[in-house]
CSV table of C-alpha atoms in Angstrom, one decimal:
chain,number,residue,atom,x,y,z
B,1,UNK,CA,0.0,0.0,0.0
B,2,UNK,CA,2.5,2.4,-1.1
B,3,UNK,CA,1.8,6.2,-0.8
B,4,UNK,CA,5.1,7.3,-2.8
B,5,UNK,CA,4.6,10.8,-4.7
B,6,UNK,CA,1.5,11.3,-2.7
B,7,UNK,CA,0.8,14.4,-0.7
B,8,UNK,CA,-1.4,14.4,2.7
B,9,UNK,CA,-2.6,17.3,5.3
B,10,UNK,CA,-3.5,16.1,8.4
B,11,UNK,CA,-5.2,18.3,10.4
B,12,UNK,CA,-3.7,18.5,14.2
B,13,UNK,CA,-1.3,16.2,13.7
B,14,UNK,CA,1.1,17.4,16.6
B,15,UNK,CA,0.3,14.9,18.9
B,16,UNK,CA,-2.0,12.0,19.6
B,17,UNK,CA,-4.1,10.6,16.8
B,18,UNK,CA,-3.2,12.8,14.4
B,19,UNK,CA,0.7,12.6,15.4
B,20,UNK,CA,0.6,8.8,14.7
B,21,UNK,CA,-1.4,9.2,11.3
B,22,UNK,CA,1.3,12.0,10.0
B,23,UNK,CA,4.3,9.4,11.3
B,24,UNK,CA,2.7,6.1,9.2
B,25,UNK,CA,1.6,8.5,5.6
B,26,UNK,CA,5.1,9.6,6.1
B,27,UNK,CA,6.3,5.8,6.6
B,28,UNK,CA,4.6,4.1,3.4
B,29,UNK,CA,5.6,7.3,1.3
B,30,UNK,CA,4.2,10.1,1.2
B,31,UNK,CA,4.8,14.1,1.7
B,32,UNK,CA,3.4,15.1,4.9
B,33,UNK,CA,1.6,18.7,6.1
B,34,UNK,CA,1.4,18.6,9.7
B,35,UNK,CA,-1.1,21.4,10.6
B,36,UNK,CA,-1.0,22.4,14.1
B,37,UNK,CA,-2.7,25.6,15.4
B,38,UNK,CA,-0.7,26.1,19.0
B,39,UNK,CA,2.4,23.6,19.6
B,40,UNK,CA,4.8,24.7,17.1
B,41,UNK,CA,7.5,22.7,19.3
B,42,UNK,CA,5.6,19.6,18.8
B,43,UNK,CA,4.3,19.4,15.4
B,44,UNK,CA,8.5,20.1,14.7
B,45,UNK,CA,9.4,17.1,16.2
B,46,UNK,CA,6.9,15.8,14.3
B,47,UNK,CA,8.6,16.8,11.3
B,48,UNK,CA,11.5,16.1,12.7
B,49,UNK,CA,10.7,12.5,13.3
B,50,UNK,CA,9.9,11.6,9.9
B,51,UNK,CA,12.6,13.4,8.0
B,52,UNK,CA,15.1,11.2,10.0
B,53,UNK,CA,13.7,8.3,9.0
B,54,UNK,CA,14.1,9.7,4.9
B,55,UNK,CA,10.7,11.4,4.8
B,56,UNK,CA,9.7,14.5,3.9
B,57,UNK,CA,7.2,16.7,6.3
B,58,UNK,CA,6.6,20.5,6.6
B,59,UNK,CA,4.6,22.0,9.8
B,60,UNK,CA,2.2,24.4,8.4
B,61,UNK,CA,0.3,26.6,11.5
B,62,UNK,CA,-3.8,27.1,10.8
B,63,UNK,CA,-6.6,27.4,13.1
B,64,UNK,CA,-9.0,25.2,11.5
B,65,UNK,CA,-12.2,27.3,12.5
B,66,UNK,CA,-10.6,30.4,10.7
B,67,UNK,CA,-11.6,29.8,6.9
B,68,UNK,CA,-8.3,32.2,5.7
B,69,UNK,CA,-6.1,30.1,7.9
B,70,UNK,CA,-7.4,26.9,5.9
B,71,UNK,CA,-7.8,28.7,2.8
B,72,UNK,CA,-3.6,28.9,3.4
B,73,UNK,CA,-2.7,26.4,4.4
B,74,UNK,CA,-3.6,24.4,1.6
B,75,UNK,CA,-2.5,27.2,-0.7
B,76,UNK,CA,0.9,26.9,1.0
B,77,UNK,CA,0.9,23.0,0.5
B,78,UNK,CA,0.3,23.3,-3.1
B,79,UNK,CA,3.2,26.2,-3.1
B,80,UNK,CA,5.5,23.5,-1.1
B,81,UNK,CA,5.1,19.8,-2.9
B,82,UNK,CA,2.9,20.9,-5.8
B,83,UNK,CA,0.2,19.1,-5.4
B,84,UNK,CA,-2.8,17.5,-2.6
B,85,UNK,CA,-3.7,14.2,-2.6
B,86,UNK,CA,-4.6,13.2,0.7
B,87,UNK,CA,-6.5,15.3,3.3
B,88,UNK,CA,-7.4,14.1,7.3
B,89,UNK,CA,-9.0,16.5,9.1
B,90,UNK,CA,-8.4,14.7,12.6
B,91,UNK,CA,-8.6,18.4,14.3
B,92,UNK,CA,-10.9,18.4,17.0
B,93,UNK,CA,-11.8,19.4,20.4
B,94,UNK,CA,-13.7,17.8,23.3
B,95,UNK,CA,-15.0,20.0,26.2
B,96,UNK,CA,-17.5,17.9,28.1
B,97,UNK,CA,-20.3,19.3,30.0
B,98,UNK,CA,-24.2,18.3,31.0
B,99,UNK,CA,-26.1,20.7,29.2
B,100,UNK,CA,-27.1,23.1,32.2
B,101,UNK,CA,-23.5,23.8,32.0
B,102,UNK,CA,-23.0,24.5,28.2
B,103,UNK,CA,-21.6,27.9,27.2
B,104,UNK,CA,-22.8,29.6,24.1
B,105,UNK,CA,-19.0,29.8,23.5
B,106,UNK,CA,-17.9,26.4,24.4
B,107,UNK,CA,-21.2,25.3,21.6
B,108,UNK,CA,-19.9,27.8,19.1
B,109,UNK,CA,-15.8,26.8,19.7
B,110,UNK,CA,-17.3,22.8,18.9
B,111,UNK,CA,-18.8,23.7,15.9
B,112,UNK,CA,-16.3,25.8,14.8
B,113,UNK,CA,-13.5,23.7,15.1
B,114,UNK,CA,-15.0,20.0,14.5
B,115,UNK,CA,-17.5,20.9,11.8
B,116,UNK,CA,-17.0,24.4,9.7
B,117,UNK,CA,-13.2,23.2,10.3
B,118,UNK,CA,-14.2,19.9,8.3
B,119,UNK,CA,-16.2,21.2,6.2
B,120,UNK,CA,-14.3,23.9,4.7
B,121,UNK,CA,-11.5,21.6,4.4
B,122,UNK,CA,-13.3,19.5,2.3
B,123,UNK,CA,-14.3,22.9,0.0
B,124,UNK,CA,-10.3,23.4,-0.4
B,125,UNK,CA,-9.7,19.8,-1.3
B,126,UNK,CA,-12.2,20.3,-3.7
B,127,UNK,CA,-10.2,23.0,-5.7
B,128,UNK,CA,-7.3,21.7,-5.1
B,129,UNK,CA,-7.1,17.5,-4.8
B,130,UNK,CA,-5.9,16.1,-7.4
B,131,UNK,CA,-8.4,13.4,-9.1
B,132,UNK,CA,-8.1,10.1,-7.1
B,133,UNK,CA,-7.7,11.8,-4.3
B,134,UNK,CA,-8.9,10.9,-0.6
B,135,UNK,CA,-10.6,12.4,2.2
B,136,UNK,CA,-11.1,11.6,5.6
B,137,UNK,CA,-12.8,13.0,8.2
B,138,UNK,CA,-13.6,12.3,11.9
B,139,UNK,CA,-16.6,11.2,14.1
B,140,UNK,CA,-16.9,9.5,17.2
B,141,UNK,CA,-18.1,5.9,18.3
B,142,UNK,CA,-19.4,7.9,21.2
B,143,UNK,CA,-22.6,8.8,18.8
B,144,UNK,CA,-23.6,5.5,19.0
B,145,UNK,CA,-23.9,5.5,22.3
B,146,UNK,CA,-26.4,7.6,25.3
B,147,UNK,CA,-23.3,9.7,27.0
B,148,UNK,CA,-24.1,12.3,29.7
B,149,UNK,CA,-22.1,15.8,29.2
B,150,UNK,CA,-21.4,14.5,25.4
B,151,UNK,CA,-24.3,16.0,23.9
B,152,UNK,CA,-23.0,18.8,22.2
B,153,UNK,CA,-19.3,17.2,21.3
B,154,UNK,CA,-21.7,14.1,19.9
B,155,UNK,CA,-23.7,16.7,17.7
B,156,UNK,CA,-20.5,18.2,16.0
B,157,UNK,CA,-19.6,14.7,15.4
B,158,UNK,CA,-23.1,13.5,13.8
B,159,UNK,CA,-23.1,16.5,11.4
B,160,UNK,CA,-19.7,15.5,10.4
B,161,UNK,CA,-21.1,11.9,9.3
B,162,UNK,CA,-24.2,13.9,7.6
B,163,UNK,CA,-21.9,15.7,5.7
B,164,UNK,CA,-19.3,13.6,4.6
B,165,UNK,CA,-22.7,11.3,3.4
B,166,UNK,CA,-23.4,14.1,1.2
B,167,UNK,CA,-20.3,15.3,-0.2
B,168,UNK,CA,-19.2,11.9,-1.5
B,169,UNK,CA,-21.5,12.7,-5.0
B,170,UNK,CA,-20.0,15.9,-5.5
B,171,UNK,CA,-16.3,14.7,-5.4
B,172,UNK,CA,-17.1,11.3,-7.2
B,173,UNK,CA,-16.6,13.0,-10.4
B,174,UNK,CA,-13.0,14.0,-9.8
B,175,UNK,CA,-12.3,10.0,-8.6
B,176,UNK,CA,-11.7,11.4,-5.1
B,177,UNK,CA,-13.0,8.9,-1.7
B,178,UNK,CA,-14.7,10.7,1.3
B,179,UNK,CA,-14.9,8.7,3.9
B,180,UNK,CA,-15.4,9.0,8.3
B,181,UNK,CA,-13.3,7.1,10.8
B,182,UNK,CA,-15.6,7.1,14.2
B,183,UNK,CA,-12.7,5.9,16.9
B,184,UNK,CA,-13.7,4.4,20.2
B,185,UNK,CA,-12.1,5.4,23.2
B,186,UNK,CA,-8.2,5.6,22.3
B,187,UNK,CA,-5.8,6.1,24.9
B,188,UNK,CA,-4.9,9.6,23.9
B,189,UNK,CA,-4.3,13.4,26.0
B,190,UNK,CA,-7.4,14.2,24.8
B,191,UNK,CA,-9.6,11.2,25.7
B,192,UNK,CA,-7.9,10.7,29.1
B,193,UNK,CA,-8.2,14.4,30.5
B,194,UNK,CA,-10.6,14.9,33.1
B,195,UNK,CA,-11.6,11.9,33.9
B,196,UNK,CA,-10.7,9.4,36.6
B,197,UNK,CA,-9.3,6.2,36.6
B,198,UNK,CA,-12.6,4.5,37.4
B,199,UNK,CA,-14.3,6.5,34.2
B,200,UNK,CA,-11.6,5.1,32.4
B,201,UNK,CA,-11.5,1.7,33.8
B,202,UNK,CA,-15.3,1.4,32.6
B,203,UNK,CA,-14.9,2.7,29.1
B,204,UNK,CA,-12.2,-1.0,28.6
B,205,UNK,CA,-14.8,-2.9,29.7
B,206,UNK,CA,-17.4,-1.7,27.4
B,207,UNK,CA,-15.4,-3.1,24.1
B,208,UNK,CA,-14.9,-6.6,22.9
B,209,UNK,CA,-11.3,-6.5,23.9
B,210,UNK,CA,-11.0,-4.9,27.5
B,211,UNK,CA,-8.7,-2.2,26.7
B,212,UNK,CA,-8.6,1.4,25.3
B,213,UNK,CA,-7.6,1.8,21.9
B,214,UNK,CA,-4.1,3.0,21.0
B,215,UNK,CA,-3.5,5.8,18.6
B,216,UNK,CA,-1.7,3.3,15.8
B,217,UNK,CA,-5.3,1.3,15.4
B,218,UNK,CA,-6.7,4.6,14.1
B,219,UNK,CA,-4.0,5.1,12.2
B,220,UNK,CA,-3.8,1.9,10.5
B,221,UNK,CA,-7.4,1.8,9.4
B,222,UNK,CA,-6.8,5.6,7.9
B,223,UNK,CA,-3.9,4.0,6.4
B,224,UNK,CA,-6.3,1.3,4.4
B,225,UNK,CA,-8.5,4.0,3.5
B,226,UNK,CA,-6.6,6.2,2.0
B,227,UNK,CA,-4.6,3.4,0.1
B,228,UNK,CA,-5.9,2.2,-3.9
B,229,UNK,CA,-7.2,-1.0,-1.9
B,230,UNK,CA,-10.0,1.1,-0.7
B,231,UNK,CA,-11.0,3.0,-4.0
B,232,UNK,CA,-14.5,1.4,-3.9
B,233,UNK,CA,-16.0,2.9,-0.8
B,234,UNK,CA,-16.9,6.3,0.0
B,235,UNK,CA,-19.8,7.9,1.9
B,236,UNK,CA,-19.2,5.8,4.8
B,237,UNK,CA,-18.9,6.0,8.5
B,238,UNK,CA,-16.5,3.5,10.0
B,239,UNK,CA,-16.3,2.4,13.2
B,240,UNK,CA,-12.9,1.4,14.7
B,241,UNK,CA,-13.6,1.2,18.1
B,242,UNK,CA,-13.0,-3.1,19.0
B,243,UNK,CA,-16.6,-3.4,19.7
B,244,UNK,CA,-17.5,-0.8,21.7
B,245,UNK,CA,-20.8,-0.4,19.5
């Protein structure tokens, strides 16, 4: 499944999911944007990490919620390597609350970030993916389930499924896959924050495994996805969560 002469963003790739999902496009071939919006020190090791191992990376900053901060950074990719051929937008943030404690600025910073930040992604892949090209975007297994304090993170998450359903007719005509990954819980800085050991303890024992996912299982199923094995499916959510539901 070789990704040689390819080009991928991925979308918060300084650490965690997205980290892992830069370091194994960068491993099987291909030129790697590594968009962070805060941790320029860690999206450089990033960068760091795959150009010693004969790869070739480039940490571009944009906020994804800002449409001229996406607007260039994929202008800038295009500038750098020439072309776009991969895009995961694995950006995302997850603020947890019961709904008498929402914010109309916690709401807004969700939809902002996991779902305008998505979809006007997708808009600048549009112009600029070259045909056969792949998308993927992010949900949650969480949407499956009946969370408290998850309502409005689950929300962003659905409308991401909705419109990664849709788009896949509009980019079938330039050969180009959109498809959603909805992880389970995955052992991440993200997933673990906030909660105790015993929340955590009873999110293993809800899969088939007994064990939180790690960040390489994502990244290994994105890795199938994006690959000319997987040219026959697009419009699809996929869970990859070892059972959780």
């Amino acid at each position: 499944m070789s990704l040689n002469g390819k080009v991928a963003i991925v979308t918060g790739a300084s650490r965690g999911i997205g980290r892992q999902i830069a370091l194994q496009l960068a491993e099987a071939g291909a030129k790697v944007v590594v968009n962070y919006s805060l941790n320029e020190g860690k999206a450089n090791e990033v960068v760091q990490a795959i150009e010693q191992t004969g790869g070739e990376a480039a940490a571009i900053r944009a906020n994804v919620g800002k449409i001229s901060e996406v607007k260039a950074m994929f202008a800038e990719t295009v500038e750098r390597f020439g072309r776009l051929d991969i895009l995961v937008n694995n950006a995302g943030i997850m603020e947890l609350a019961p709904i008498a404690e929402v914010t109309e600025e916690g709401f807004d910073r969700h939809f902002d970030i996991n779902v305008k930040g998505t979809y006007f992604a997708c808009q600048q892949a549009n112009l600029h993916m070259a045909q056969g090209g792949t998308i993927i975007n992010f949900s949650t297994s969480v949407s499956g389930a009946m969370l408290p304090a998850y309502s409005v993170y689950a929300a962003t998450k659905g409308a991401v499924e909705q419109l990664t359903r849709q788009l896949a007719k509009e980019f079938g005509p330039k050969d180009i896959t959109i498809n959603c990954i909805a992880p389970g819980q995955v052992s991440t800085e993200l997933f673990l924050n906030g909660k105790s050991e015993e929340l955590i303890d009873s999110f293993r024992r809800m899969n088939a495994f007994g064990r939180l996912g790690e960040p390489e299982d994502i990244a290994n199923a994105i890795e199938l996805l994006v690959s000319d094995k997987a040219r026959w499916i697009t419009g699809q959510t996929i869970r990859v969560n070892g059972g959780f539901n």
